[in-house]
XYZ file of C-alpha atoms in Angstrom:
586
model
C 192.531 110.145 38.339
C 188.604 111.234 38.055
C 190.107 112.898 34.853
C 191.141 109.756 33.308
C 188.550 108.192 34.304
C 186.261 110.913 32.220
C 187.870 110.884 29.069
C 189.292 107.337 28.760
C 185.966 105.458 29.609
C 185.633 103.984 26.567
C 188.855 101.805 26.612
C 189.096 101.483 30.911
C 185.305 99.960 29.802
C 186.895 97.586 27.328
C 189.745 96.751 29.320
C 187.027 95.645 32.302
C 185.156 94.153 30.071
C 188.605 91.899 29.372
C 188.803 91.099 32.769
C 185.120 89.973 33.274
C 185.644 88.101 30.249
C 187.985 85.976 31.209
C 186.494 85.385 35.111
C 183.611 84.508 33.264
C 185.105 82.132 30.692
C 187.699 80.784 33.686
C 184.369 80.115 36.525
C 182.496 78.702 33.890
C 185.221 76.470 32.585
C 183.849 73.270 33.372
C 180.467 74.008 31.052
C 183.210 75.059 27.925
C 184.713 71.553 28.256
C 181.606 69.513 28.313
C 180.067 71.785 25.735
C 177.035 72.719 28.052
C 174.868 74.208 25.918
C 172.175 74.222 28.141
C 169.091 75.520 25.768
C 167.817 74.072 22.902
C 168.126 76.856 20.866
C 172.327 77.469 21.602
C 172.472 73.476 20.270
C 170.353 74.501 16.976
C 172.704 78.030 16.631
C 176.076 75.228 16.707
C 174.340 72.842 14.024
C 173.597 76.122 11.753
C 176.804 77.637 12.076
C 178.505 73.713 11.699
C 176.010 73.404 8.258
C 177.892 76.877 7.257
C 181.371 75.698 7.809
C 180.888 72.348 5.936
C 179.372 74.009 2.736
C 175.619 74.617 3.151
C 174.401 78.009 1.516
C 174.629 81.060 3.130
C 171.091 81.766 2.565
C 169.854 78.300 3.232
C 169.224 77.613 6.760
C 167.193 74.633 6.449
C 167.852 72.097 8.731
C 168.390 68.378 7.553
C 168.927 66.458 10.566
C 165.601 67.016 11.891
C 162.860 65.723 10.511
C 164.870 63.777 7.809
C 165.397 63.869 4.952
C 163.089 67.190 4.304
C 164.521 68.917 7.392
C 162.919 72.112 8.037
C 163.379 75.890 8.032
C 164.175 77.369 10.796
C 163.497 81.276 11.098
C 166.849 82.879 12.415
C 169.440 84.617 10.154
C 173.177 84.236 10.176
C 173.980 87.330 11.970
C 174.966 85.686 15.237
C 176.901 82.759 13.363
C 179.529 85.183 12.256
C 181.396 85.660 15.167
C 180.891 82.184 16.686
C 182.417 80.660 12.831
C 184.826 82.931 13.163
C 185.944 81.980 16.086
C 186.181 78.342 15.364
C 188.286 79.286 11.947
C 190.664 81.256 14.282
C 190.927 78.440 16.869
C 191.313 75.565 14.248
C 195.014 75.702 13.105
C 195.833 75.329 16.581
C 193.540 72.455 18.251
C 190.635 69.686 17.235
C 187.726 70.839 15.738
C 185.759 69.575 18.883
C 187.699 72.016 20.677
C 187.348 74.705 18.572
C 183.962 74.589 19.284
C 184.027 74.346 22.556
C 186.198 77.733 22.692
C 183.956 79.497 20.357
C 181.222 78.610 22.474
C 182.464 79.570 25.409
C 184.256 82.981 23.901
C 181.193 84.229 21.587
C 178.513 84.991 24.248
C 181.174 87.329 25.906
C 181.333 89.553 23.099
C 178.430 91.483 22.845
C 178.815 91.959 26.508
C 180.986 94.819 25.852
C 178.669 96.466 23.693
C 175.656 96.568 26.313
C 178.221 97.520 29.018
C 179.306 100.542 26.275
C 175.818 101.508 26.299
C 174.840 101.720 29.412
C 178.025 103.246 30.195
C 177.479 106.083 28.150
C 173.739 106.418 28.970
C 174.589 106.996 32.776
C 177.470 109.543 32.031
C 175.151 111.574 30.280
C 172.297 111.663 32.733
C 173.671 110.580 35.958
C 177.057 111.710 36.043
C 180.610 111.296 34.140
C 181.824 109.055 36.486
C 178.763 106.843 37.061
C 179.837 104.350 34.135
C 181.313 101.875 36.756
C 178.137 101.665 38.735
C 176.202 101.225 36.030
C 178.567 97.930 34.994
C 178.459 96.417 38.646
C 174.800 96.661 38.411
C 174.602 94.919 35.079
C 176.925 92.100 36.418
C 174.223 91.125 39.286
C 171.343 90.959 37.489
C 169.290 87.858 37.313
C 168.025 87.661 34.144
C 170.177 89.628 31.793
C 173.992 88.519 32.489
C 172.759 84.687 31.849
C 172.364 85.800 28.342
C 175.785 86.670 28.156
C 177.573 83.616 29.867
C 179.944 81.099 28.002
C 177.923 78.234 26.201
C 174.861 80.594 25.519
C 175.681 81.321 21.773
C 171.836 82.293 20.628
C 170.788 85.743 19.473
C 169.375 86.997 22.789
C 172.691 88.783 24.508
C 173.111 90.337 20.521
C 169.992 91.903 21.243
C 170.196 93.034 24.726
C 173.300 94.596 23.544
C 171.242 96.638 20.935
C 168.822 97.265 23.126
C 171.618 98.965 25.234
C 172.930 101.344 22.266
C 169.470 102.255 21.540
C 168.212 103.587 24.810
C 171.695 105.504 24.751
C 170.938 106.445 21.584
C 167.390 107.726 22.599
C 169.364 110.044 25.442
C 172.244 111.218 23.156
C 171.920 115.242 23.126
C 173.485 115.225 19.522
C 169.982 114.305 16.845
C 171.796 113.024 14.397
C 174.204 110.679 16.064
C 171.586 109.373 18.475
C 169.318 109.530 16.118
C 171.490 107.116 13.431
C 172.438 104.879 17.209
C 168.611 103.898 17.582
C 167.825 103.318 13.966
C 170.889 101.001 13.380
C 170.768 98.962 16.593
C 167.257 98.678 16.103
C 167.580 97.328 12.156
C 170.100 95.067 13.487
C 167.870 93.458 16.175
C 164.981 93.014 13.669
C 167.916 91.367 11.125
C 168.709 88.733 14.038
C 165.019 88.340 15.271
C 161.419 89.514 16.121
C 161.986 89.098 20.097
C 162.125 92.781 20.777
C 160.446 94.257 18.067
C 158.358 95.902 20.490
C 160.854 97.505 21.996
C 162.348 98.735 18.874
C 158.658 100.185 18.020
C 158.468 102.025 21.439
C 161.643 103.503 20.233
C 160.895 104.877 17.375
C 157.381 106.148 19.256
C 159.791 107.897 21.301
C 161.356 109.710 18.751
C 158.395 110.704 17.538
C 156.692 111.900 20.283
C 160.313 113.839 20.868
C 159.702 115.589 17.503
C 155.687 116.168 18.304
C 156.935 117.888 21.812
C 159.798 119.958 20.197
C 160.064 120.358 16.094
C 163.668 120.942 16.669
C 164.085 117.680 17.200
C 163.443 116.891 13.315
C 166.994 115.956 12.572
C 166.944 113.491 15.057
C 163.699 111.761 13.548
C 164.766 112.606 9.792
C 168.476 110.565 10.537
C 166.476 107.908 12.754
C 163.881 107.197 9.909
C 166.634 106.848 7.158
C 168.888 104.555 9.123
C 166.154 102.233 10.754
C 164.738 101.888 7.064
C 167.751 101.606 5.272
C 169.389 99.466 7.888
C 166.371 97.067 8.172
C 166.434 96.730 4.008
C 170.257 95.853 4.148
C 169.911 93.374 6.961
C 166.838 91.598 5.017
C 169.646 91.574 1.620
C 172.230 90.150 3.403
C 170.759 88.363 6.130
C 167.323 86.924 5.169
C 167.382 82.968 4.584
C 165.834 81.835 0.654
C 162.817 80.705 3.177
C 162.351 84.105 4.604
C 161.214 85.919 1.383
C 157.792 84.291 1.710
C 155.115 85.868 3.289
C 155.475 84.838 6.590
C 155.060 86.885 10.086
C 157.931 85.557 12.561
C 160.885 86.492 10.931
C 162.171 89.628 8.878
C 160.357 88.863 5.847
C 158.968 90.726 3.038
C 155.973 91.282 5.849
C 158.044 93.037 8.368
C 160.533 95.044 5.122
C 157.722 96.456 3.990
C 155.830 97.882 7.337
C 159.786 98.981 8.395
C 160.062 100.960 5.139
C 156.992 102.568 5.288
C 157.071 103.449 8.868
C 160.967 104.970 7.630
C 159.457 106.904 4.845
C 156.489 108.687 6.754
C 158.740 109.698 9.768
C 160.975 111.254 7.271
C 158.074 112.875 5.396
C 156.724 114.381 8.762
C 160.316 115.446 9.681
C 160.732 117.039 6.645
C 157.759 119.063 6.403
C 157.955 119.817 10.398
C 155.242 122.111 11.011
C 155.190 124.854 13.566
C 152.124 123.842 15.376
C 152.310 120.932 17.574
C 148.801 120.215 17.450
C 149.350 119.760 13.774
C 152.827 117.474 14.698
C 150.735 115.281 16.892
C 147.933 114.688 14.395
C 150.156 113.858 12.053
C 151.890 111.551 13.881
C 148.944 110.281 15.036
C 147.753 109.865 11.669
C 151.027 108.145 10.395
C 150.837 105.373 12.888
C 146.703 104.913 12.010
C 148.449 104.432 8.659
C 150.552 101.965 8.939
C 148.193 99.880 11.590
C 145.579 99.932 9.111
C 148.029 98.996 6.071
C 149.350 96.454 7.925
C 145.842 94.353 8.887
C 144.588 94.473 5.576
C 147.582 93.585 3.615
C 149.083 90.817 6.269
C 145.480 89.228 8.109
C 147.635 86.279 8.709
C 149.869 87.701 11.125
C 147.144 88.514 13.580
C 146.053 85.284 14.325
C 148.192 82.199 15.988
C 151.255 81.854 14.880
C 152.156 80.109 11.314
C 152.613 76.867 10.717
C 150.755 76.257 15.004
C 147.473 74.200 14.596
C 144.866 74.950 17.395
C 145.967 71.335 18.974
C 149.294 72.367 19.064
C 148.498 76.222 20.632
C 147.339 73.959 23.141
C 149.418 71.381 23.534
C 152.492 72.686 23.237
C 152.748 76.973 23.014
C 150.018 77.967 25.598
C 152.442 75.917 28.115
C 155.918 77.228 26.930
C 156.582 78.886 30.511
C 158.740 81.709 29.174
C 155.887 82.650 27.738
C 153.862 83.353 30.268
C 153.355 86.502 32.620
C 155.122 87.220 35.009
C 152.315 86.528 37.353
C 151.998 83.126 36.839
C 155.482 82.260 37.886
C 156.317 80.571 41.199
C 157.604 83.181 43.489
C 161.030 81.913 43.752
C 161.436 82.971 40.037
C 159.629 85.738 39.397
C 160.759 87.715 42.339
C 164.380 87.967 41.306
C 163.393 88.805 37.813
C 160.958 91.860 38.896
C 162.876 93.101 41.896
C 165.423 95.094 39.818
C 162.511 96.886 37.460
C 160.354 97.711 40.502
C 164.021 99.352 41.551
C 164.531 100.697 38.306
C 160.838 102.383 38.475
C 161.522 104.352 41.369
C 164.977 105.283 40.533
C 163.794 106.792 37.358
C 160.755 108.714 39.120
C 164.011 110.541 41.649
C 166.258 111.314 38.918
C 163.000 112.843 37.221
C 162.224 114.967 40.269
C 165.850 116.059 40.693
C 166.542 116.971 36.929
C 163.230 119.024 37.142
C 165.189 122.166 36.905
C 167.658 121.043 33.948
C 165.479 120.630 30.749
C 168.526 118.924 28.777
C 168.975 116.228 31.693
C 164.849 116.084 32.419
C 164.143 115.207 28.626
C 166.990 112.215 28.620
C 165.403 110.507 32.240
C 161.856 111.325 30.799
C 163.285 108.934 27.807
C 164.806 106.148 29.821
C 161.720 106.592 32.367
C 159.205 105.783 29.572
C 161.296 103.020 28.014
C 161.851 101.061 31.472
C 158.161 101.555 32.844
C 157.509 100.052 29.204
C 159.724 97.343 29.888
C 158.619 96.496 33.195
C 154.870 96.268 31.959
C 155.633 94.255 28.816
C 156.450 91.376 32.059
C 152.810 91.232 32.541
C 152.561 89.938 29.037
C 155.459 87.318 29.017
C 158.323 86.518 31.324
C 161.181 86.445 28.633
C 161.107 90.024 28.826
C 162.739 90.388 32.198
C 166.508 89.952 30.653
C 165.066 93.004 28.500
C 163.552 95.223 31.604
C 166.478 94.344 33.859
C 168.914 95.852 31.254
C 166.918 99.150 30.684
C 166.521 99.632 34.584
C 170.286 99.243 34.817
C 170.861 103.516 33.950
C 167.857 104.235 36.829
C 169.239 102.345 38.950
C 172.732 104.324 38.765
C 171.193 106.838 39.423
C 169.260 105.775 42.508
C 172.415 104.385 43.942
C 174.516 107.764 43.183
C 172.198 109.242 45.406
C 171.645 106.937 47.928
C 174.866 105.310 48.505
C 177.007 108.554 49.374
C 174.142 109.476 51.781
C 174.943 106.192 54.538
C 178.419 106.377 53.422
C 178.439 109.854 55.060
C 175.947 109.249 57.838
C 177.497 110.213 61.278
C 176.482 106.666 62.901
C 179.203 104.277 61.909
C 176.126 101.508 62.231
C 174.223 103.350 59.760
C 177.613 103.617 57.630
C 178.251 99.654 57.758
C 174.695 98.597 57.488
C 173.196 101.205 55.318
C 175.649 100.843 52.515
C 175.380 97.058 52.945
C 171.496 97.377 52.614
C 171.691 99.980 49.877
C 173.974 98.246 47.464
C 171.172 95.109 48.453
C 167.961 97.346 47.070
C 169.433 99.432 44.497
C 171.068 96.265 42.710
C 168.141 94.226 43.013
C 170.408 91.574 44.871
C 168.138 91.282 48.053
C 165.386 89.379 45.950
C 168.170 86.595 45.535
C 168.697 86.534 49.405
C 165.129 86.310 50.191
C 164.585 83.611 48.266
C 167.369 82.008 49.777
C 166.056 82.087 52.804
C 162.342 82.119 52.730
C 160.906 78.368 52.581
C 159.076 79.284 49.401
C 158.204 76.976 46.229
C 161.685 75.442 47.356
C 161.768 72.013 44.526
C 160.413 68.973 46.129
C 161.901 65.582 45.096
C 159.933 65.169 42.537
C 161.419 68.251 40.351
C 164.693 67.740 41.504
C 164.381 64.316 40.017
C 163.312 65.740 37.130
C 166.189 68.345 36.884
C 168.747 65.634 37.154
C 166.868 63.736 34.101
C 167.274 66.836 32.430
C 170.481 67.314 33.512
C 172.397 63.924 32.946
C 170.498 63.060 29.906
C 171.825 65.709 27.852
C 175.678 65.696 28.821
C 178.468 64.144 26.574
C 179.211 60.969 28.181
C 174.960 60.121 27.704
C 174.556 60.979 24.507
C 177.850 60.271 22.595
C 177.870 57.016 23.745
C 175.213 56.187 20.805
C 177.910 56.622 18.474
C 178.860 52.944 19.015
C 175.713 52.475 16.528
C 175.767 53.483 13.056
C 174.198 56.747 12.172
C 170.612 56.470 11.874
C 167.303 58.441 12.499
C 166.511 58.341 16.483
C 163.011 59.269 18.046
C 162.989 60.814 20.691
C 161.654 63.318 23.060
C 161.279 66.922 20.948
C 163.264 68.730 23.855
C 166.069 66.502 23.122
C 166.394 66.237 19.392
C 168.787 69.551 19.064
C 170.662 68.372 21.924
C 171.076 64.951 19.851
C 172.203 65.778 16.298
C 174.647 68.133 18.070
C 176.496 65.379 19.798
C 176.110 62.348 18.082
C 176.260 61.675 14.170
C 171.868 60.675 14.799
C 169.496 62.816 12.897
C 166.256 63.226 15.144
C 162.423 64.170 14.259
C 161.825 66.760 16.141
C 163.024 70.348 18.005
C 161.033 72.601 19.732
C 160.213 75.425 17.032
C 157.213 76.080 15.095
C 158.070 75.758 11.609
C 158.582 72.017 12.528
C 154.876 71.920 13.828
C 153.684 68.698 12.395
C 156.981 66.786 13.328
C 156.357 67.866 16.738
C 152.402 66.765 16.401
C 153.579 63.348 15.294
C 156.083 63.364 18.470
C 153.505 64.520 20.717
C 151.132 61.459 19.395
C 153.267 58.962 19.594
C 154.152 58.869 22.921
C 150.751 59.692 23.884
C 148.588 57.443 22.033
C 148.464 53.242 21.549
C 151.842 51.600 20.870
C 150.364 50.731 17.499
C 150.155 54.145 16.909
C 153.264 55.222 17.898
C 154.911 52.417 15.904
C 153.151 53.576 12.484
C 154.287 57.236 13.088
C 157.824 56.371 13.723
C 157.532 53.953 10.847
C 156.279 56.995 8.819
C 159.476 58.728 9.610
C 161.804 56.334 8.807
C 162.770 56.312 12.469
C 165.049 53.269 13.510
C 166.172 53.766 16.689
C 163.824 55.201 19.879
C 165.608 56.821 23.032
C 164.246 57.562 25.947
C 165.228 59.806 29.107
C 162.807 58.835 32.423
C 161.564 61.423 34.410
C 162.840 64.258 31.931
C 160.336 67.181 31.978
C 158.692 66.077 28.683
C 158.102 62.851 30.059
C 156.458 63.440 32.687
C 154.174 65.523 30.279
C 152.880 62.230 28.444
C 152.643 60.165 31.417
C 150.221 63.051 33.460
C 148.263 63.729 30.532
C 148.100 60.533 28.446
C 147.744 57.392 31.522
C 147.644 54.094 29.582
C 149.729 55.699 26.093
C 152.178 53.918 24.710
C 154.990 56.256 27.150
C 153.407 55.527 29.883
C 153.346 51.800 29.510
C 156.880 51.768 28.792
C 157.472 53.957 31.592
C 155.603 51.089 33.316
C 157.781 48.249 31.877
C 155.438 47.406 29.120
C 157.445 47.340 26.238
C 156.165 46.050 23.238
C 157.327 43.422 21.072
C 158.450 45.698 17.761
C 161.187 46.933 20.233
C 164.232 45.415 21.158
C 166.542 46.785 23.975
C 169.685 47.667 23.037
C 172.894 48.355 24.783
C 174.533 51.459 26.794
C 176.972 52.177 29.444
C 175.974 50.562 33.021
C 175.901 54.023 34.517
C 173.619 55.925 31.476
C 170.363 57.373 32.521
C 169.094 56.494 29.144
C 166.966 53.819 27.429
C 167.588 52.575 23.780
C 165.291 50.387 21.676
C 165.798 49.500 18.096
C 162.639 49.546 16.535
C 161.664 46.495 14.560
């Protein structure tokens, strides 16, 4: 039995992977049939991939249903619409297109699942121990902030790149250079292909590597194959992946900006592994050199990209980016949610410092956890930058964790006090998995929602579901305004084009948004005559609402929120029960 469970890892992996799946895909059934895409960004994926299947260009990703009739560019690639098109193509013969979606949806998250449980899998069986691969997946399956990534409905980029962020930590372990070597530089080039969100996590890699090469010059191979692959990979994903929009010179995307800095941080790690001098005080001032290099290159060539981001004017830094909560450290977070998110890390931290201590004798085994230590202490400081890193730093403290609870586990299971035995394990599985922050908060009477934000969460809520929103297909199609946070959600679900999403190339759509419902009802009623905009739709007491009303007393919102409405808008029908407002705007 422990034999098969050695060598056949890779497929008993898979086939638990199958299993999950379909729990996953069965407990979440209810959000597949209403088509729950809960974020704005998993609506926008849908309309891009929809765009693709109904003839627009591969390489144009512009989006026309915003902001109409321009549209506007949105800075993803295509990567992550492959498997989600190709699911609906495999699922059409056999059902409605609505439904097709809806399986797609709720099938295509699941998938890279199996690569990040791969890769953790075969981090822990080379550091921890052969048959530590199932620990490693039950402590990926209770995390907080990683396995939403992967859940039906939640069809954007981010569980692609958690699942290259798993190959390329086991990548950074793998004893043998060149494979692990080719692991990081791939997964890495295909992250940067899909997005910029953990580009600094594929740049601690590669610092890694390096620094593996400046400590030991037999590790050149590694570098030389890592160097070759991240550059090469990086130049093929920009070919076949980067939108017509994308080859300007812009700094949020894999552009010509980001090509360029990847290639030549490619070719000087390959130099320095080629030449791979004796000395390591000569390795280390090379490398040292290499990065001053390409830090200095890349400030006087691309001065742009060190500023705000493109396309964001001051007003809207600070009316709409310095408040995006994801965004924020971890620090500033209400307990209730922060907590859960840093628990596992914290874990992860002092995991990683034991399995140091006890692989101090085994240089092979101390070099791998000395990786994996360095990455996840990385990981758990980059949440004192911004909070969307904890899916990230839960993922990489998933392999110390292992091996915290390979330790600990067996020693209450074997305790000679049956208490201790019960208890113990009980309270060990708790720590070690991170799951006790989720039963605190449970209990604890802390930053519980009020009635205020839960009335807000149901705005949220029953605003954006199908009967709400399709029921403005009685109309014909038209442009709506409406709130930015619920523009995606309405071009996905009705045959409306709105003004508005929440993403910065759309900046001054989101300005005039922003304004309108802010300033005087005249005002408001020139910008949405500006845009062509026909219909308005509101959603009381959703959270961008209750933005203009706090900030803006006496704007046009709030007076309508007040019953105020003026005389260029006329009320127009909906279902009895709908918790939204429609005006057609004279």
């Amino acid at each position: 039995m422990r034999g098969d469970l050695t060598r056949h890892w890779i497929a008993l992996t898979l086939l638990a992977w199958g299993v999950i799946a379909a729990w996953f895909l069965w407990s979440h059934w209810p959000q597949v049939y209403w088509l729950a895409l809960g974020d704005t960004d998993d609506n926008m994926r849908l309309m891009q991939v929809r765009a693709w299947l109904n003839g627009q260009a591969w390489y144009d990703l512009r989006q026309y249903r915003l902001n109409p009739p321009a549209g506007f560019d949105i800075h993803w690639s295509r990567i992550v619409d492959l498997p989600i098109a190709g699911l609906i193509l495999l699922f059409r013969p056999f059902t409605t297109e609505l439904w097709a979606e809806k399986l797609a949806c709720g099938i295509a998250p699941l998938l890279p699942l199996s690569i990040a449980m791969l890769g953790l899998g075969a981090t822990v069986r080379r550091l921890v121990h052969p048959l530590a691969w199932p620990v490693a997946i039950v402590l990926l399956l209770g995390t907080a902030a990683t396995m939403p990534m992967f859940m039906p409905e939640r069809i954007d980029h981010h569980g692609w790149q958690l699942a290259m962020l798993s190959l390329t930590v086991a990548g950074l372990c793998d004893p043998r250079q060149a494979r692990g070597g080719a692991m990081v530089g791939l997964a890495s080039a295909v992250s940067l292909a899909i997005g910029l969100e953990l580009l600094p996590y594929a740049a601690m890699a590669g610092a890694i590597i390096a620094l593996r090469w400046v400590w030991d010059r037999d590790e050149a191979r590694r570098l030389a194959v890592y160097a070759v692959t991240l550059g090469g990979g990086t130049g093929a994903g920009f070919a076949a992946f980067a939108s017509n929009a994308n080859y300007a010179m812009r700094c949020d995307a894999l552009t010509p900006v980001w090509l360029s800095a990847v290639a030549a941080a490619g070719a000087l790690l390959l130099v320095l592994a080629l030449a791979n001098p004796a000395s390591r005080a000569v390795r280390l001032g090379l490398a040292v050199a290499a990065a001053v290099a390409i830090v200095v290159c890349y400030v006087h060539f691309f001065p742009q990209c060190l500023g705000r981001l493109e396309g964001v004017s001051p007003e809207l830094q600070r009316s709409w980016l310095d408040n995006v909560r994801e965004a924020k450290p971890i620090y500033k977070h209400p307990f209730r949610s922060a907590f859960p998110i840093s628990a596992l890390p914290v874990v992860g931290l002092f995991g990683a410092g034991l399995a140091l201590w006890m692989a101090r004798r085994d240089p092979a085994r101390l070099r791998g956890w000395a990786v994996v230590a360095l990455f996840a202490l990385f990981a758990a400081l980059m949440l004192l930058w911004q909070a969307r890193a904890g899916p990230a730093a839960q993922l990489l403290a998933v392999p110390s964790a292992t091996a915290l609870a390979w330790v600990l586990i067996p020693l209450v299971l074997n305790h000679r006090v049956m208490a201790v035995r019960v208890f113990g394990t009980v309270g060990a599985a708790l720590i070690v998995s991170g799951l006790f922050a989720g039963l605190v908060i449970r209990w604890l009477p802390i930053d519980r929602p009020n009635k205020y934000v839960q009335r807000v969460n149901r705005a949220n809520a029953r605003c954006a579901t199908i009967p709400s929103l399709t029921a403005l297909n009685r109309y014909p199609a038209q442009t709506v305004f409406t709130f930015t946070d619920l523009g995606p959600r309405l071009i996905t679900l009705t045959h409306h084009s709105a003004i508005a999403g929440p993403y910065h190339r759309n900046g001054d759509a989101i300005l005039d948004v922003q304004h309108a419902f802010s300033r005087s009802p005249a005002e408001a009623h020139a910008i949405m005559k500006r845009h062509g905009a026909t219909l308005l739709l509101l959603c009381p007491d959703m959270a961008e609402s209750t933005i203009y009303r706090s900030r803006n007393p006496g704007g046009f919102y709030d007076r309508l929120a007040h019953g105020q409405v003026p005389a260029w808008l006329t009320p127009l029908p909906l279902p009895a029960k709908s918790p939204l407002r429609l005006f057609r705007i004279d």
